Short mmCIF file of C-alpha atoms in Angstrom, two decimals:
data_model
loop_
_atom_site.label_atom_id
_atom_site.label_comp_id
_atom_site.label_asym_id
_atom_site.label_seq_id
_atom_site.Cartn_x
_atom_site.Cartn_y
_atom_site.Cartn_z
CA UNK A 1 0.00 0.00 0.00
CA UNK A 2 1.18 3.04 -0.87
CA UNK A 3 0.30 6.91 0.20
CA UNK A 4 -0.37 9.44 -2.11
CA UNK A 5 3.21 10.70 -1.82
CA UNK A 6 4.01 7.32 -3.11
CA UNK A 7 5.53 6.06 0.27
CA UNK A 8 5.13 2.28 1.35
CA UNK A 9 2.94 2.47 4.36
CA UNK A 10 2.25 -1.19 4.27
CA UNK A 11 3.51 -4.39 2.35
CA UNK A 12 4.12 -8.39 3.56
CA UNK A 13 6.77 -10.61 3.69
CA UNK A 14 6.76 -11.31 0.18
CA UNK A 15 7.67 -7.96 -0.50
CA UNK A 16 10.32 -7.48 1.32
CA UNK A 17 11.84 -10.77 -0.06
CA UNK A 18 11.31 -10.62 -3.54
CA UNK A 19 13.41 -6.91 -3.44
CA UNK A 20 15.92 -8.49 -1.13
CA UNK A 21 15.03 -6.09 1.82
CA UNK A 22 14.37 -7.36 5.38
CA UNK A 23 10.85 -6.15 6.48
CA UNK A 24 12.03 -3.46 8.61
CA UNK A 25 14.61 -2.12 5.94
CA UNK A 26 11.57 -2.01 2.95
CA UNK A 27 9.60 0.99 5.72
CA UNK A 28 12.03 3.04 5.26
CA UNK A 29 12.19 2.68 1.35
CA UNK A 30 10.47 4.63 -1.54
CA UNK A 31 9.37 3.97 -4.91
CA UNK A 32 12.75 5.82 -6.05
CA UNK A 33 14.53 3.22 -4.27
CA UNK A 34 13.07 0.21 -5.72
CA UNK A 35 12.09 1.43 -9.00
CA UNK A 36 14.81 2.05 -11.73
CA UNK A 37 14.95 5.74 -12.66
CA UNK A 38 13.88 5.65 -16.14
CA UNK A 39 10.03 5.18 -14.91
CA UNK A 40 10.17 7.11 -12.47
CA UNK A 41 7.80 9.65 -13.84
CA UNK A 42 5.88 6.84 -15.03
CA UNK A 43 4.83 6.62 -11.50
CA UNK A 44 3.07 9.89 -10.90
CA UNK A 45 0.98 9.40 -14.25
CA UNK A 46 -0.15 6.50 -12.93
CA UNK A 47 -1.32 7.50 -9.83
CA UNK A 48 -2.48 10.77 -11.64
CA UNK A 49 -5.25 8.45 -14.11
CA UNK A 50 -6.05 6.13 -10.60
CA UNK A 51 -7.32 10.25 -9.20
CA UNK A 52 -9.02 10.74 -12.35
CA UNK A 53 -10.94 7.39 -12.04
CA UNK A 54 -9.43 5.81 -15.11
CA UNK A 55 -9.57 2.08 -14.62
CA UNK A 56 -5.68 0.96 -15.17
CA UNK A 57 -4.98 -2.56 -17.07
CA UNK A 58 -2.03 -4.40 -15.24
CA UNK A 59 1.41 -2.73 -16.09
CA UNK A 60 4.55 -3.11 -15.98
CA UNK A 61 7.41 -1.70 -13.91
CA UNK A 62 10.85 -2.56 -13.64
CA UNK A 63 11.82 -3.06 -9.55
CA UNK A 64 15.46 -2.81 -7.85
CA UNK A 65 16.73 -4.87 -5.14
CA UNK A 66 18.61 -4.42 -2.75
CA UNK A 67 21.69 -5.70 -4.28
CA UNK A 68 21.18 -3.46 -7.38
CA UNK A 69 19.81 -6.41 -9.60
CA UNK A 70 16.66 -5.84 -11.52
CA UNK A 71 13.58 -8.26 -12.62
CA UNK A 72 10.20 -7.35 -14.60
CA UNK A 73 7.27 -6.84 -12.26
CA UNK A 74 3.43 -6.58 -13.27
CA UNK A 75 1.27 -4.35 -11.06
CA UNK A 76 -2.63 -4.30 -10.93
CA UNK A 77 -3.21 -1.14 -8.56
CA UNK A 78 -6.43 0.51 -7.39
CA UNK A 79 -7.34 3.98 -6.15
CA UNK A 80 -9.11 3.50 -2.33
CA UNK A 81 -10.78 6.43 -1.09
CA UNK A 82 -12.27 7.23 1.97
CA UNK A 83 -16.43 7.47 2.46
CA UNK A 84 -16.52 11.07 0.93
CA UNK A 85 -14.63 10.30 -2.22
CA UNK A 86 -11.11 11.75 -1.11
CA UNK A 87 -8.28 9.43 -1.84
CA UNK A 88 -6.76 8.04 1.06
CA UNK A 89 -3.65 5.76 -0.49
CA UNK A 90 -2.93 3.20 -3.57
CA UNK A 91 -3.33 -0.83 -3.33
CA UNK A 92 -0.91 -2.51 -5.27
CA UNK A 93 -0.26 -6.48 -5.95
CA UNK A 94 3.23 -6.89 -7.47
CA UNK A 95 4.29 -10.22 -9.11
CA UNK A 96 7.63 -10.74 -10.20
CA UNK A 97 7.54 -11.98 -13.95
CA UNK A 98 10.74 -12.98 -14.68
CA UNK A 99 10.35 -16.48 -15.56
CA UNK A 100 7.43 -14.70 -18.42
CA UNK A 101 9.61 -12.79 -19.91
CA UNK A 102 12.05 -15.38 -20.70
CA UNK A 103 9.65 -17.93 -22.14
CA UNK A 104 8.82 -14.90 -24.07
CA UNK A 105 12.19 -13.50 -25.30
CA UNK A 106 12.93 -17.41 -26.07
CA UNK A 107 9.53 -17.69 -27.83
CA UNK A 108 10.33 -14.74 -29.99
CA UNK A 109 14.27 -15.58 -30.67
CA UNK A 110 12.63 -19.19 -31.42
CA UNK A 111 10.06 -17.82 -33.75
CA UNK A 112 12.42 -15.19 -35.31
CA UNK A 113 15.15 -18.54 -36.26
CA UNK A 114 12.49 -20.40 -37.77
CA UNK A 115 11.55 -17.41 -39.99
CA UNK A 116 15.74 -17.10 -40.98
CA UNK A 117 15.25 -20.70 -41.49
CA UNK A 118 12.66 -21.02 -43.93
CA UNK A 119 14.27 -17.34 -46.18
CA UNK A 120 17.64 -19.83 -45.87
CA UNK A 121 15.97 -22.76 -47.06
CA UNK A 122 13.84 -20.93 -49.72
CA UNK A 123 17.42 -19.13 -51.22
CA UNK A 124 19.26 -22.55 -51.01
CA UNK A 125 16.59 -24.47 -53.22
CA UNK A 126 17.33 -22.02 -56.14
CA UNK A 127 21.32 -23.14 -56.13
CA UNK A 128 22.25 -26.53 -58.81
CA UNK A 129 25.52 -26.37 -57.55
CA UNK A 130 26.84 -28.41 -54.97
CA UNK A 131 30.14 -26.44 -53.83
CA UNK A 132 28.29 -23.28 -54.54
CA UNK A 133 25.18 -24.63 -52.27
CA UNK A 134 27.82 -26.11 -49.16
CA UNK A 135 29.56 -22.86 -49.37
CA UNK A 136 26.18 -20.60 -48.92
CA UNK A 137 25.03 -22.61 -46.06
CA UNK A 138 27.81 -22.00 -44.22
CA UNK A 139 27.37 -17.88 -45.56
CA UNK A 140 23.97 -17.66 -44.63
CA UNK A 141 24.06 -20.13 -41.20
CA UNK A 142 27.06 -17.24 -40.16
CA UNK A 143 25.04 -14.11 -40.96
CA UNK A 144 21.39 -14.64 -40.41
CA UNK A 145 21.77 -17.57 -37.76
CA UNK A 146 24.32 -15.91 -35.83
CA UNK A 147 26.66 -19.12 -35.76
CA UNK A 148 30.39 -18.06 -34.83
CA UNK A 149 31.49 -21.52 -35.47
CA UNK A 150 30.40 -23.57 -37.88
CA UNK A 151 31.89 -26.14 -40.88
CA UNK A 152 29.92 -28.86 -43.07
CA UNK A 153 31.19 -32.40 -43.78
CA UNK A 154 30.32 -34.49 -46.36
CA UNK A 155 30.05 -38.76 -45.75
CA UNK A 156 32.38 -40.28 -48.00
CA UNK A 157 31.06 -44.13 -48.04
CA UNK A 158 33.26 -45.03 -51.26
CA UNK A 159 35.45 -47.97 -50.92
CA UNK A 160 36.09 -50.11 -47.76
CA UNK A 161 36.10 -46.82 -45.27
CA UNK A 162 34.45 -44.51 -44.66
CA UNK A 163 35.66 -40.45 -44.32
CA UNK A 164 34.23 -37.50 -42.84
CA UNK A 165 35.57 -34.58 -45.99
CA UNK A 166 35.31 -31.28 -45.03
CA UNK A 167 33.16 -28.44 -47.51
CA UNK A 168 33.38 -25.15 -46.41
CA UNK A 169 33.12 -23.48 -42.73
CA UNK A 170 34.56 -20.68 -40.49
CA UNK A 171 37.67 -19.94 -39.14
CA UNK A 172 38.30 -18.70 -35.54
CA UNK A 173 37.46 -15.14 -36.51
CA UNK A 174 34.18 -16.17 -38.39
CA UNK A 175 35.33 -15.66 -41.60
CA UNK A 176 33.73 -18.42 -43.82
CA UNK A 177 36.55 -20.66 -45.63
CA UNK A 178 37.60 -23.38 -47.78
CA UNK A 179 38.29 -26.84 -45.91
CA UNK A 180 38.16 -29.08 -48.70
CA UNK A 181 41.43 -30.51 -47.45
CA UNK A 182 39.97 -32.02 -44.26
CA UNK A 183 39.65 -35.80 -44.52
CA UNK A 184 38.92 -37.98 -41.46
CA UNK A 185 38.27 -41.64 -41.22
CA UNK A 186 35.44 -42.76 -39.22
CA UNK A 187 37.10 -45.39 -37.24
CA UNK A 188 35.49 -47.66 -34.93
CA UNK A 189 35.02 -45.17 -31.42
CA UNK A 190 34.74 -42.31 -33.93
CA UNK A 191 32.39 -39.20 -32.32
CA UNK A 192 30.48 -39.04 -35.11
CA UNK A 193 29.46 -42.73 -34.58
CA UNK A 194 26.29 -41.59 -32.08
CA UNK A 195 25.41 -38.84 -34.22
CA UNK A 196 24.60 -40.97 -37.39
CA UNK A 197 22.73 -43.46 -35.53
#
């Protein structure tokens, strides 16, 4: 609960845990301390529409703990006023949503691959070459996949063994190369062994 000065008057134990405070320390806290200073004017608006009787939609505010770190907290707040109509403080529920923001971020990183994916796959159909077509997979898997690291072998199966031969792939500093010298036997403990199964 918070005054109309936006200063904690009351909170539980959860509060004071999730921003790393013990529950004396978070009394003598305000919403400058435990909110990061790029919203803090975002504050006052809020409270301003919650005066005005606009109904606010659960927002978002990002909190500080104690220790400096940050997480991603939604807020449903509500204006209580007193049996005349004057305000008399703020009501807020706070839930931490860290854990939703990730699922999101990975949702949309997720999403935004499988898009890269398909333009790759939809640029590499239109190549009749084979060197040409290694050597753009390795191109396009650098720049719009974001892989540092990457080569492409080929399975030679000709003739009593068997040979990983390299195609094309990157060097240390990412810049996309030539390894059609690399030939490796696939012996019998071979890594590649589990791979192909």
């Amino acid at each position: 609960i918070v005054n109309m000065n936006n200063n904690i008057i009351q909170y539980n134990h959860r509060a004071a845990e999730m921003l790393g405070y013990s529950y004396e320390e978070l009394s003598k806290t305000t919403f400058r301390d435990i909110v990061i200073s790029e919203e803090h004017h975002q504050v006052g608006n809020i409270m301003q529409q919650l005066i005005n009787g606009e109904q606010i939609q659960p927002y978002e505010r990002t909190y500080i703990r104690k220790d400096g770190t940050t997480f991603p907290g939604e807020i449903n707040a509500q204006l209580i006023r007193d049996s005349d109509g004057n305000p008399l403080h703020i009501q807020s529920i706070v839930r931490d949503i860290s854990r939703r923001k990730q699922m999101e971020e990975t949702t949309e990183s997720f999403l935004e691959d499988m898009k890269a994916l398909q333009e790759i796959h939809l640029e590499l159909s239109s190549i009749r070459q084979l060197d040409k077509l290694y050597q753009q997979m390795i191109i396009l898997a650098h720049e719009r996949l974001g892989m540092e690291r990457i080569a492409l072998f080929r399975l030679d199966t000709d003739g009593a063994d068997e040979y990983l031969v390299g195609t094309f792939g990157t060097d240390p500093d990412g810049v996309v190369r030539n390894e059609g010298y690399f030939r490796d036997r696939i012996y019998k403990d071979h890594w590649t062994l589990p791979i192909m199964k």
